[in-house]
Amino acid sequence: MNISIFGLGYVGAVSLACLAREGHNVIGVDVDPAKLELIRGGRTPVVEEGMVELMAKVVASGRVVVTTDAGEALRNSEVSFICVGTPSASNGSQDQGAVLRLAREIGAELKRIDRVHTLAFRSTLVPGTVEDVLRPAIEEASGKKEGRDFHVCFQPEFLREGSSIRDYDNPPYTIVGANAEAPVQVLRRLFGHLPCDLHVTSVRSAEMIKYCCNNFHALKITFANETARLCEALGVDPFQVMDLVSRDTQLNISKAYLKPGFAFGGSCLPKDLRATLHLAKSHDVELPMHAGIIASNRAHLDHAIAKVLGTGKRRVGLVGLAFKTGTDDLRESPMVFLAEHLIGKGLTLAVYDPEVHLSSLLGANRRFIETHVPHLGALIASKLEDVAERSDVLVVGLNDKGTLEQLRRLLRPHHVVVSLVDIGDTSGLAGTHAGLCW
Ligand SMILES: NC(=O)c1ccc[n+]([C@@H]2O[C@H](COP(=O)([O-])OP(=O)(O)OC[C@H]3O[C@@H](n4cnc5c(N)ncnc54)[C@H](O)[C@@H]3O)[C@@H](O)[C@H]2O)c1
């Protein structure tokens, strides 16, 4: 295939070398003549393992051309990868100056090109940039229509500096954010052979996934480092601790706990987090990320409260009261907190949880209700029907299959459903869905 690459930094130069290695003809475009000169001479503009040999080889093959002329590149290729830098502006926002200027330049050149061209953005871009900023800029400069005269898509780049050729050959997956099949087919032809899955998403999701991955990596590093600081103060070996934490692939390094839902609660996580913070404080160890977890959980609760109040309905039915599905444990349940807050706002409440029947609650749970929330006991109904009948808004805090099926049958057009957990397909709901997660 004939390919253009705009921006020959780490991402662009490695992509150029790897695509040329695979037999494609690649035209590299950069505004920096020094980089172009290096590549023309078969040398690499970035320091990366394997790049010296690879660049020399692909340039010698004659399949690599470099230029500052965007028009020349676009005229001689069918797909372009945009890999220019998107650094931080001084206020922390993303500086999109280079990519926006380039989009306008590409648009002006596309005006004179009759073939349908695919533009794959690979620079990291905040969600919405391709569809709301770059596509309109290209359409305005070219007078052409995306989806008909040219295609845009977003393909996040997952390579890491230092191991970028290896990462190019073994990505975790290929993600293509696109609104049409044509750009997906182009990228499938180029990357479909890689030993990983190719997922097609909306353009915005693809943009978001890149941020989410980077933020998750930063979170992991910070978690390990904060844990290590506390371990050091306690005389514990942080390497052994983190090594064994990482070896639990059921609960720790797994999909567990990574599904969006309601705030955490229960008898363990909140109290153990509080104890960790107290311990750290008593040893003069700062753990801002750990401390932030509690504030973030509270913000999630506040968001749910605002969502329920935002429906404007005064008769609320809570489906679920325990801190998670399948248990009757009410200790530090965010659903209990939510119930109390809504009562405090003067709303009428009815509560149903298949696992929580006041008559059968024992020990710590019963004591919890009697001492902490005695007024809640009177609101617990034994049948979901009663709750549905007495409510205009139904707040779903559990994803027990049987209860959800029953709820679907009981929904009436006046009901507004606020789901705090994944309740599956919401398209056929009789009432209005105002879910938190989607
Ligand atoms: N570096 C990484 O490991 C990595 C990994 C994944 C994603 N990304 C993202 O990819 C993008 C590129 O990152 P990078 O590290 O390769 O950047 P870089 O700064 O190394 O390279 C960007 C290149 O774009 C060129 N450029 C600027 N304006 C141009 C224009 N109008 N036309 C042609 N070229 C132009 C610059 O001269 C420079 O050579 C960024 O959005 C970054 O966030 C980087």
GROMACS .gro file of C-alpha atoms and ligand atoms in nm:
model
  482
    1MET     CA    1   0.000   0.000   0.000
    2ASN     CA    2   0.111   0.361  -0.048
    3ILE     CA    3   0.114   0.531   0.291
    4SER     CA    4   0.192   0.882   0.422
    5ILE     CA    5   0.309   0.948   0.774
    6PHE     CA    6   0.286   1.302   0.911
    7GLY     CA    7   0.518   1.370   1.206
    8LEU     CA    8   0.840   1.171   1.226
    9GLY     CA    9   0.901   1.166   1.601
   10TYR     CA   10   0.897   0.846   1.805
   11VAL     CA   11   0.559   0.726   1.684
   12GLY     CA   12   0.590   0.837   1.322
   13ALA     CA   13   0.950   0.725   1.265
   14VAL     CA   14   0.895   0.380   1.414
   15SER     CA   15   0.571   0.336   1.217
   16LEU     CA   16   0.747   0.447   0.898
   17ALA     CA   17   1.029   0.197   0.947
   18CYS     CA   18   0.800  -0.094   1.042
   19LEU     CA   19   0.549  -0.034   0.760
   20ALA     CA   20   0.832  -0.006   0.506
   21ARG     CA   21   0.986  -0.326   0.647
   22GLU     CA   22   0.656  -0.498   0.568
   23GLY     CA   23   0.684  -0.400   0.202
   24HIS     CA   24   0.472  -0.084   0.191
   25ASN     CA   25   0.581   0.236   0.019
   26VAL     CA   26   0.597   0.506   0.284
   27ILE     CA   27   0.621   0.882   0.244
   28GLY     CA   28   0.732   1.055   0.563
   29VAL     CA   29   0.637   1.420   0.618
   30ASP     CA   30   0.782   1.649   0.883
   31VAL     CA   31   0.833   2.022   0.926
   32ASP     CA   32   1.181   1.960   1.069
   33PRO     CA   33   1.432   1.943   0.779
   34ALA     CA   34   1.699   1.797   1.009
   35LYS     CA   35   1.485   1.486   1.070
   36LEU     CA   36   1.420   1.447   0.699
   37GLU     CA   37   1.792   1.474   0.625
   38LEU     CA   38   1.871   1.202   0.878
   39ILE     CA   39   1.614   0.966   0.728
   40ARG     CA   40   1.728   1.038   0.372
   41GLY     CA   41   2.076   0.930   0.484
   42GLY     CA   42   1.934   0.605   0.625
   43ARG     CA   43   1.970   0.725   0.984
   44THR     CA   44   1.709   0.732   1.256
   45PRO     CA   45   1.578   1.058   1.404
   46VAL     CA   46   1.491   0.881   1.734
   47VAL     CA   47   1.699   0.663   1.966
   48GLU     CA   48   1.522   0.329   1.983
   49GLU     CA   49   1.644  -0.031   2.009
   50GLY     CA   50   1.673  -0.178   1.657
   51MET     CA   51   1.597   0.147   1.475
   52VAL     CA   52   1.955   0.213   1.347
   53GLU     CA   53   1.963  -0.114   1.152
   54LEU     CA   54   1.597  -0.105   1.048
   55MET     CA   55   1.607   0.252   0.916
   56ALA     CA   56   1.924   0.184   0.717
   57LYS     CA   57   1.762  -0.124   0.566
   58VAL     CA   58   1.427   0.028   0.470
   59VAL     CA   59   1.579   0.346   0.325
   60ALA     CA   60   1.820   0.134   0.119
   61SER     CA   61   1.521  -0.064  -0.011
   62GLY     CA   62   1.392   0.248  -0.186
   63ARG     CA   63   1.049   0.218  -0.024
   64VAL     CA   64   1.094   0.529   0.194
   65VAL     CA   65   1.065   0.887   0.071
   66VAL     CA   66   1.059   1.196   0.290
   67THR     CA   67   0.931   1.546   0.218
   68THR     CA   68   0.800   1.863   0.376
   69ASP     CA   69   0.531   1.879   0.107
   70ALA     CA   70   0.196   1.754   0.243
   71GLY     CA   71   0.037   1.773  -0.103
   72GLU     CA   72   0.299   1.547  -0.257
   73ALA     CA   73   0.245   1.292   0.020
   74LEU     CA   74  -0.134   1.297  -0.009
   75ARG     CA   75  -0.133   1.272  -0.389
   76ASN     CA   76   0.089   0.965  -0.378
   77SER     CA   77  -0.083   0.767  -0.103
   78GLU     CA   78  -0.422   0.627  -0.012
   79VAL     CA   79  -0.392   0.643   0.364
   80SER     CA   80  -0.218   0.891   0.596
   81PHE     CA   81  -0.118   0.846   0.957
   82ILE     CA   82  -0.106   1.165   1.161
   83CYS     CA   83   0.154   1.133   1.437
   84VAL     CA   84   0.241   1.493   1.526
   85GLY     CA   85   0.299   1.596   1.887
   86THR     CA   86   0.014   1.699   2.119
   87PRO     CA   87   0.200   1.837   2.424
   88SER     CA   88   0.057   2.003   2.735
   89ALA     CA   89  -0.028   2.372   2.721
   90SER     CA   90   0.073   2.578   3.027
   91ASN     CA   91  -0.275   2.538   3.182
   92GLY     CA   92  -0.264   2.159   3.144
   93SER     CA   93  -0.493   2.144   2.844
   94GLN     CA   94  -0.382   1.964   2.531
   95ASP     CA   95  -0.201   2.189   2.285
   96GLN     CA   96  -0.364   2.092   1.956
   97GLY     CA   97  -0.195   2.369   1.757
   98ALA     CA   98   0.023   2.137   1.544
   99VAL     CA   99  -0.249   1.883   1.466
  100LEU     CA  100  -0.505   2.153   1.387
  101ARG     CA  101  -0.267   2.339   1.154
  102LEU     CA  102  -0.190   2.010   0.985
  103ALA     CA  103  -0.561   1.924   0.949
  104ARG     CA  104  -0.618   2.256   0.771
  105GLU     CA  105  -0.316   2.201   0.548
  106ILE     CA  106  -0.433   1.849   0.462
  107GLY     CA  107  -0.783   1.984   0.392
  108ALA     CA  108  -0.647   2.245   0.152
  109GLU     CA  109  -0.452   1.977  -0.033
  110LEU     CA  110  -0.745   1.731  -0.043
  111LYS     CA  111  -0.941   1.996  -0.234
  112ARG     CA  112  -0.726   1.914  -0.536
  113ILE     CA  113  -0.735   1.536  -0.497
  114ASP     CA  114  -1.016   1.330  -0.649
  115ARG     CA  115  -0.948   0.991  -0.484
  116VAL     CA  116  -1.105   0.903  -0.146
  117HIS     CA  117  -0.828   0.932   0.113
  118THR     CA  118  -0.824   0.779   0.463
  119LEU     CA  119  -0.680   0.987   0.747
  120ALA     CA  120  -0.590   0.783   1.055
  121PHE     CA  121  -0.510   1.001   1.356
  122ARG     CA  122  -0.254   0.836   1.585
  123SER     CA  123  -0.153   1.134   1.796
  124THR     CA  124  -0.310   1.114   2.140
  125LEU     CA  125  -0.618   1.339   2.125
  126VAL     CA  126  -0.871   1.428   2.394
  127PRO     CA  127  -1.207   1.262   2.325
  128GLY     CA  128  -1.413   1.450   2.071
  129THR     CA  129  -1.116   1.613   1.893
  130VAL     CA  130  -1.136   1.414   1.570
  131GLU     CA  131  -1.511   1.455   1.522
  132ASP     CA  132  -1.563   1.802   1.667
  133VAL     CA  133  -1.240   1.983   1.582
  134LEU     CA  134  -1.034   1.810   1.311
  135ARG     CA  135  -1.308   1.676   1.084
  136PRO     CA  136  -1.483   2.017   1.057
  137ALA     CA  137  -1.145   2.184   0.994
  138ILE     CA  138  -1.067   1.942   0.710
  139GLU     CA  139  -1.417   1.972   0.566
  140GLU     CA  140  -1.399   2.351   0.575
  141ALA     CA  141  -1.054   2.369   0.413
  142SER     CA  142  -1.131   2.106   0.149
  143GLY     CA  143  -1.496   2.181   0.078
  144LYS     CA  144  -1.540   1.802   0.090
  145LYS     CA  145  -1.755   1.576   0.306
  146GLU     CA  146  -1.620   1.316   0.545
  147GLY     CA  147  -1.770   0.971   0.487
  148ARG     CA  148  -1.809   1.042   0.117
  149ASP     CA  149  -1.497   1.222  -0.014
  150PHE     CA  150  -1.252   1.121   0.260
  151HIS     CA  151  -1.254   0.921   0.583
  152VAL     CA  152  -1.123   0.998   0.929
  153CYS     CA  153  -1.057   0.742   1.200
  154PHE     CA  154  -0.858   0.721   1.521
  155GLN     CA  155  -0.610   0.446   1.597
  156PRO     CA  156  -0.448   0.487   1.939
  157GLU     CA  157  -0.079   0.409   1.954
  158PHE     CA  158   0.036   0.177   2.234
  159LEU     CA  159   0.410   0.161   2.174
  160ARG     CA  160   0.646   0.253   2.456
  161GLU     CA  161   0.968   0.443   2.402
  162GLY     CA  162   1.264   0.210   2.448
  163SER     CA  163   1.083  -0.098   2.317
  164SER     CA  164   0.881   0.057   2.037
  165ILE     CA  165   0.965  -0.186   1.753
  166ARG     CA  166   0.884  -0.483   1.976
  167ASP     CA  167   0.563  -0.309   2.088
  168TYR     CA  168   0.473  -0.233   1.725
  169ASP     CA  169   0.501  -0.604   1.647
  170ASN     CA  170   0.321  -0.717   1.965
  171PRO     CA  171   0.059  -0.460   2.064
  172PRO     CA  172  -0.196  -0.548   2.335
  173TYR     CA  173  -0.459  -0.498   2.063
  174THR     CA  174  -0.538  -0.282   1.764
  175ILE     CA  175  -0.820  -0.036   1.820
  176VAL     CA  176  -0.984   0.145   1.535
  177GLY     CA  177  -1.234   0.419   1.615
  178ALA     CA  178  -1.435   0.477   1.299
  179ASN     CA  179  -1.781   0.568   1.172
  180ALA     CA  180  -1.763   0.368   0.850
  181GLU     CA  181  -1.640   0.030   0.729
  182ALA     CA  182  -1.403   0.168   0.462
  183PRO     CA  183  -1.133   0.308   0.697
  184VAL     CA  184  -1.157  -0.007   0.911
  185GLN     CA  185  -1.084  -0.219   0.606
  186VAL     CA  186  -0.778  -0.009   0.521
  187LEU     CA  187  -0.637  -0.049   0.872
  188ARG     CA  188  -0.724  -0.418   0.879
  189ARG     CA  189  -0.514  -0.465   0.565
  190LEU     CA  190  -0.220  -0.294   0.736
  191PHE     CA  191  -0.247  -0.432   1.089
  192GLY     CA  192  -0.477  -0.736   1.067
  193HIS     CA  193  -0.177  -0.973   1.058
  194LEU     CA  194  -0.046  -0.865   1.400
  195PRO     CA  195  -0.079  -1.126   1.677
  196CYS     CA  196  -0.363  -0.949   1.857
  197ASP     CA  197  -0.733  -0.871   1.829
  198LEU     CA  198  -0.861  -0.577   1.630
  199HIS     CA  199  -1.151  -0.395   1.795
  200VAL     CA  200  -1.369  -0.143   1.617
  201THR     CA  201  -1.519   0.131   1.836
  202SER     CA  202  -1.667   0.477   1.805
  203VAL     CA  203  -1.406   0.745   1.735
  204ARG     CA  204  -1.461   0.898   2.080
  205SER     CA  205  -1.421   0.565   2.259
  206ALA     CA  206  -1.090   0.503   2.080
  207GLU     CA  207  -0.966   0.849   2.185
  208MET     CA  208  -1.077   0.782   2.544
  209ILE     CA  209  -0.922   0.434   2.562
  210LYS     CA  210  -0.577   0.582   2.498
  211TYR     CA  211  -0.614   0.825   2.789
  212CYS     CA  212  -0.761   0.557   3.011
  213CYS     CA  213  -0.467   0.324   2.942
  214ASN     CA  214  -0.208   0.591   3.016
  215ASN     CA  215  -0.389   0.705   3.331
  216PHE     CA  216  -0.417   0.346   3.448
  217HIS     CA  217  -0.044   0.296   3.398
  218ALA     CA  218   0.030   0.613   3.597
  219LEU     CA  219  -0.209   0.491   3.868
  220LYS     CA  220  -0.035   0.153   3.887
  221ILE     CA  221   0.309   0.310   3.920
  222THR     CA  222   0.186   0.547   4.191
  223PHE     CA  223   0.008   0.267   4.377
  224ALA     CA  224   0.328   0.061   4.383
  225ASN     CA  225   0.536   0.360   4.492
  226GLU     CA  226   0.299   0.470   4.769
  227THR     CA  227   0.284   0.111   4.894
  228ALA     CA  228   0.664   0.101   4.888
  229ARG     CA  229   0.693   0.421   5.094
  230LEU     CA  230   0.463   0.277   5.360
  231CYS     CA  231   0.648  -0.058   5.351
  232GLU     CA  232   0.980   0.122   5.398
  233ALA     CA  233   0.849   0.303   5.706
  234LEU     CA  234   0.721  -0.027   5.848
  235GLY     CA  235   1.037  -0.223   5.772
  236VAL     CA  236   0.855  -0.443   5.521
  237ASP     CA  237   1.008  -0.554   5.189
  238PRO     CA  238   0.806  -0.365   4.922
  239PHE     CA  239   0.934  -0.584   4.638
  240GLN     CA  240   0.807  -0.899   4.801
  241VAL     CA  241   0.473  -0.736   4.881
  242MET     CA  242   0.414  -0.600   4.529
  243ASP     CA  243   0.543  -0.919   4.367
  244LEU     CA  244   0.289  -1.129   4.556
  245VAL     CA  245   0.013  -0.871   4.507
  246SER     CA  246   0.079  -0.899   4.132
  247ARG     CA  247   0.066  -1.277   4.140
  248ASP     CA  248  -0.300  -1.277   4.237
  249THR     CA  249  -0.447  -1.287   3.889
  250GLN     CA  250  -0.799  -1.352   4.018
  251LEU     CA  251  -0.869  -1.035   4.210
  252ASN     CA  252  -0.566  -0.808   4.162
  253ILE     CA  253  -0.425  -0.827   3.809
  254SER     CA  254  -0.752  -0.911   3.639
  255LYS     CA  255  -1.079  -0.763   3.520
  256ALA     CA  256  -1.213  -0.782   3.874
  257TYR     CA  257  -1.318  -0.443   4.015
  258LEU     CA  258  -1.271  -0.270   3.681
  259LYS     CA  259  -1.633  -0.258   3.577
  260PRO     CA  260  -1.801   0.079   3.628
  261GLY     CA  261  -2.070   0.066   3.893
  262PHE     CA  262  -2.169   0.220   4.223
  263ALA     CA  263  -1.944   0.337   4.504
  264PHE     CA  264  -1.761   0.077   4.709
  265GLY     CA  265  -1.860   0.003   5.066
  266GLY     CA  266  -1.900  -0.296   5.291
  267SER     CA  267  -1.727  -0.414   5.599
  268CYS     CA  268  -1.370  -0.428   5.462
  269LEU     CA  269  -1.259  -0.175   5.200
  270PRO     CA  270  -1.358   0.150   5.377
  271LYS     CA  271  -1.227   0.049   5.720
  272ASP     CA  272  -0.903  -0.099   5.589
  273LEU     CA  273  -0.834   0.204   5.375
  274ARG     CA  274  -0.894   0.429   5.677
  275ALA     CA  275  -0.658   0.215   5.888
  276THR     CA  276  -0.391   0.232   5.615
  277LEU     CA  277  -0.414   0.611   5.605
  278HIS     CA  278  -0.397   0.634   5.983
  279LEU     CA  279  -0.096   0.405   5.991
  280ALA     CA  280   0.080   0.611   5.723
  281LYS     CA  281   0.008   0.934   5.908
  282SER     CA  282   0.149   0.794   6.232
  283HIS     CA  283   0.473   0.719   6.043
  284ASP     CA  284   0.478   1.058   5.866
  285VAL     CA  285   0.426   0.893   5.530
  286GLU     CA  286   0.225   1.088   5.271
  287LEU     CA  287  -0.014   0.874   5.065
  288PRO     CA  288  -0.208   1.127   4.857
  289MET     CA  289  -0.332   0.874   4.604
  290HIS     CA  290  -0.470   0.640   4.872
  291ALA     CA  291  -0.627   0.936   5.052
  292GLY     CA  292  -0.785   1.044   4.725
  293ILE     CA  293  -0.971   0.713   4.698
  294ILE     CA  294  -1.204   0.803   4.983
  295ALA     CA  295  -1.276   1.148   4.839
  296SER     CA  296  -1.337   0.995   4.497
  297ASN     CA  297  -1.577   0.735   4.637
  298ARG     CA  298  -1.767   1.013   4.808
  299ALA     CA  299  -1.783   1.207   4.479
  300HIS     CA  300  -1.932   0.900   4.314
  301LEU     CA  301  -2.202   0.885   4.582
  302ASP     CA  302  -2.275   1.256   4.540
  303HIS     CA  303  -2.308   1.200   4.165
  304ALA     CA  304  -2.570   0.930   4.225
  305ILE     CA  305  -2.760   1.153   4.468
  306ALA     CA  306  -2.759   1.437   4.214
  307LYS     CA  307  -2.878   1.199   3.943
  308VAL     CA  308  -3.175   1.083   4.151
  309LEU     CA  309  -3.266   1.437   4.261
  310GLY     CA  310  -3.221   1.549   3.899
  311THR     CA  311  -3.514   1.331   3.789
  312GLY     CA  312  -3.741   1.572   3.978
  313LYS     CA  313  -3.945   1.277   4.109
  314ARG     CA  314  -4.027   1.258   4.479
  315ARG     CA  315  -4.129   0.891   4.517
  316VAL     CA  316  -3.814   0.679   4.506
  317GLY     CA  317  -3.780   0.301   4.501
  318LEU     CA  318  -3.440   0.156   4.588
  319VAL     CA  319  -3.374  -0.184   4.435
  320GLY     CA  320  -3.084  -0.316   4.638
  321LEU     CA  321  -2.969  -0.207   4.982
  322ALA     CA  322  -2.671  -0.428   5.065
  323PHE     CA  323  -2.322  -0.309   4.968
  324LYS     CA  324  -2.311  -0.553   4.677
  325THR     CA  325  -2.527  -0.805   4.496
  326GLY     CA  326  -2.575  -1.142   4.661
  327THR     CA  327  -2.511  -1.040   5.022
  328ASP     CA  328  -2.724  -0.903   5.303
  329ASP     CA  329  -2.433  -0.706   5.452
  330LEU     CA  330  -2.546  -0.349   5.507
  331ARG     CA  331  -2.240  -0.222   5.689
  332GLU     CA  332  -2.112   0.091   5.514
  333SER     CA  333  -2.335   0.014   5.217
  334PRO     CA  334  -2.343   0.310   4.978
  335MET     CA  335  -2.708   0.225   4.911
  336VAL     CA  336  -2.784   0.286   5.280
  337PHE     CA  337  -2.599   0.615   5.259
  338LEU     CA  338  -2.797   0.706   4.946
  339ALA     CA  339  -3.125   0.613   5.118
  340GLU     CA  340  -3.045   0.828   5.419
  341HIS     CA  341  -2.953   1.123   5.204
  342LEU     CA  342  -3.272   1.100   4.999
  343ILE     CA  343  -3.483   1.073   5.316
  344GLY     CA  344  -3.300   1.381   5.443
  345LYS     CA  345  -3.407   1.565   5.129
  346GLY     CA  346  -3.769   1.483   5.210
  347LEU     CA  347  -3.822   1.220   4.941
  348THR     CA  348  -4.052   0.923   4.997
  349LEU     CA  349  -3.864   0.595   4.991
  350ALA     CA  350  -3.947   0.228   4.945
  351VAL     CA  351  -3.671  -0.034   4.946
  352TYR     CA  352  -3.642  -0.386   4.808
  353ASP     CA  353  -3.345  -0.620   4.828
  354PRO     CA  354  -3.398  -0.994   4.775
  355GLU     CA  355  -3.129  -1.073   5.032
  356VAL     CA  356  -3.242  -0.825   5.295
  357HIS     CA  357  -3.556  -0.905   5.490
  358LEU     CA  358  -3.568  -0.745   5.827
  359SER     CA  359  -3.734  -1.050   5.979
  360SER     CA  360  -3.445  -1.275   5.876
  361LEU     CA  361  -3.152  -1.041   5.941
  362LEU     CA  362  -2.920  -1.165   6.212
  363GLY     CA  363  -2.632  -1.047   6.426
  364ALA     CA  364  -2.420  -0.757   6.305
  365ASN     CA  365  -2.662  -0.669   6.026
  366ARG     CA  366  -2.966  -0.648   6.242
  367ARG     CA  367  -2.772  -0.450   6.500
  368PHE     CA  368  -2.652  -0.220   6.223
  369ILE     CA  369  -3.008  -0.140   6.116
  370GLU     CA  370  -3.135  -0.105   6.471
  371THR     CA  371  -2.859   0.125   6.587
  372HIS     CA  372  -2.762   0.316   6.271
  373VAL     CA  373  -3.069   0.333   6.050
  374PRO     CA  374  -3.377   0.216   6.245
  375HIS     CA  375  -3.602   0.431   6.021
  376LEU     CA  376  -3.487   0.228   5.717
  377GLY     CA  377  -3.624  -0.096   5.858
  378ALA     CA  378  -3.981   0.031   5.818
  379LEU     CA  379  -3.922   0.112   5.449
  380ILE     CA  380  -3.807  -0.235   5.346
  381ALA     CA  381  -4.075  -0.411   5.139
  382SER     CA  382  -4.085  -0.786   5.097
  383LYS     CA  383  -4.207  -0.765   4.736
  384LEU     CA  384  -4.060  -0.574   4.441
  385GLU     CA  385  -4.414  -0.511   4.313
  386ASP     CA  386  -4.489  -0.294   4.616
  387VAL     CA  387  -4.178  -0.085   4.558
  388ALA     CA  388  -4.253  -0.039   4.187
  389GLU     CA  389  -4.607   0.063   4.265
  390ARG     CA  390  -4.506   0.317   4.528
  391SER     CA  391  -4.230   0.481   4.318
  392ASP     CA  392  -4.181   0.708   4.019
  393VAL     CA  393  -3.804   0.668   4.008
  394LEU     CA  394  -3.639   0.329   4.056
  395VAL     CA  395  -3.275   0.329   4.160
  396VAL     CA  396  -3.111  -0.002   4.074
  397GLY     CA  397  -2.812  -0.088   4.288
  398LEU     CA  398  -2.787  -0.463   4.225
  399ASN     CA  399  -2.753  -0.677   3.916
  400ASP     CA  400  -2.916  -0.996   4.033
  401LYS     CA  401  -3.059  -1.150   3.716
  402GLY     CA  402  -3.391  -1.264   3.864
  403THR     CA  403  -3.463  -0.928   4.027
  404LEU     CA  404  -3.377  -0.738   3.708
  405GLU     CA  405  -3.607  -0.959   3.497
  406GLN     CA  406  -3.886  -0.905   3.746
  407LEU     CA  407  -3.819  -0.530   3.744
  408ARG     CA  408  -3.840  -0.512   3.364
  409ARG     CA  409  -4.187  -0.665   3.381
  410LEU     CA  410  -4.299  -0.417   3.647
  411LEU     CA  411  -4.176  -0.101   3.473
  412ARG     CA  412  -4.444   0.139   3.355
  413PRO     CA  413  -4.401   0.440   3.121
  414HIS     CA  414  -4.401   0.689   3.411
  415HIS     CA  415  -4.101   0.518   3.574
  416VAL     CA  416  -3.754   0.669   3.550
  417VAL     CA  417  -3.478   0.414   3.603
  418VAL     CA  418  -3.147   0.526   3.750
  419SER     CA  419  -2.908   0.232   3.727
  420LEU     CA  420  -2.602   0.248   3.947
  421VAL     CA  421  -2.474  -0.085   3.816
  422ASP     CA  422  -2.467  -0.252   3.475
  423ILE     CA  423  -2.824  -0.368   3.417
  424GLY     CA  424  -2.764  -0.488   3.061
  425ASP     CA  425  -2.963  -0.377   2.759
  426THR     CA  426  -3.174  -0.074   2.848
  427SER     CA  427  -3.323  -0.012   2.503
  428GLY     CA  428  -3.649  -0.198   2.567
  429LEU     CA  429  -3.727  -0.042   2.906
  430ALA     CA  430  -4.086   0.077   2.949
  431GLY     CA  431  -3.974   0.380   3.150
  432THR     CA  432  -3.705   0.638   3.086
  433HIS     CA  433  -3.350   0.532   3.155
  434ALA     CA  434  -3.126   0.786   3.325
  435GLY     CA  435  -2.840   0.551   3.411
  436LEU     CA  436  -2.517   0.657   3.567
  437CYS     CA  437  -2.282   0.442   3.365
  438TRP     CA  438  -2.418   0.490   3.018
  439LIG     N1  439   0.625   0.878   2.234
  439LIG     C1  440   0.550   0.776   2.262
  439LIG     O1  441   0.594   0.675   2.315
  439LIG     C2  442   0.403   0.779   2.228
  439LIG     C3  443   0.327   0.662   2.244
  439LIG     C4  444   0.192   0.665   2.211
  439LIG     C5  445   0.134   0.783   2.165
  439LIG     N2  446   0.210   0.897   2.153
  439LIG     C6  447   0.144   1.016   2.100
  439LIG     O2  448   0.179   1.027   1.962
  439LIG     C7  449   0.197   1.164   1.926
  439LIG     C8  450   0.338   1.184   1.874
  439LIG     O3  451   0.429   1.156   1.978
  439LIG     P1  452   0.586   1.154   1.953
  439LIG     O4  453   0.650   1.120   2.083
  439LIG     O5  454   0.616   1.074   1.832
  439LIG     O6  455   0.608   1.312   1.922
  439LIG     P2  456   0.743   1.387   1.877
  439LIG     O7  457   0.737   1.521   1.942
  439LIG     O8  458   0.862   1.299   1.900
  439LIG     O9  459   0.724   1.401   1.721
  439LIG     C9  460   0.627   1.483   1.661
  439LIG    C10  461   0.679   1.520   1.523
  439LIG    O10  462   0.577   1.590   1.453
  439LIG    C11  463   0.640   1.687   1.373
  439LIG     N3  464   0.541   1.787   1.326
  439LIG    C12  465   0.486   1.890   1.394
  439LIG     N4  466   0.400   1.957   1.313
  439LIG    C13  467   0.401   1.894   1.195
  439LIG    C14  468   0.332   1.915   1.071
  439LIG     N5  469   0.246   2.016   1.055
  439LIG     N6  470   0.357   1.831   0.969
  439LIG    C15  471   0.444   1.729   0.983
  439LIG     N7  472   0.512   1.704   1.097
  439LIG    C16  473   0.490   1.785   1.201
  439LIG    C17  474   0.750   1.743   1.462
  439LIG    O11  475   0.849   1.811   1.389
  439LIG    C18  476   0.802   1.613   1.525
  439LIG    O12  477   0.905   1.556   1.448
  439LIG    C19  478   0.163   1.244   2.051
  439LIG    O13  479   0.029   1.281   2.046
  439LIG    C20  480   0.189   1.147   2.164
  439LIG    O14  481   0.111   1.178   2.277
  439LIG    C21  482   0.342   0.896   2.183
   0.00000   0.00000   0.00000
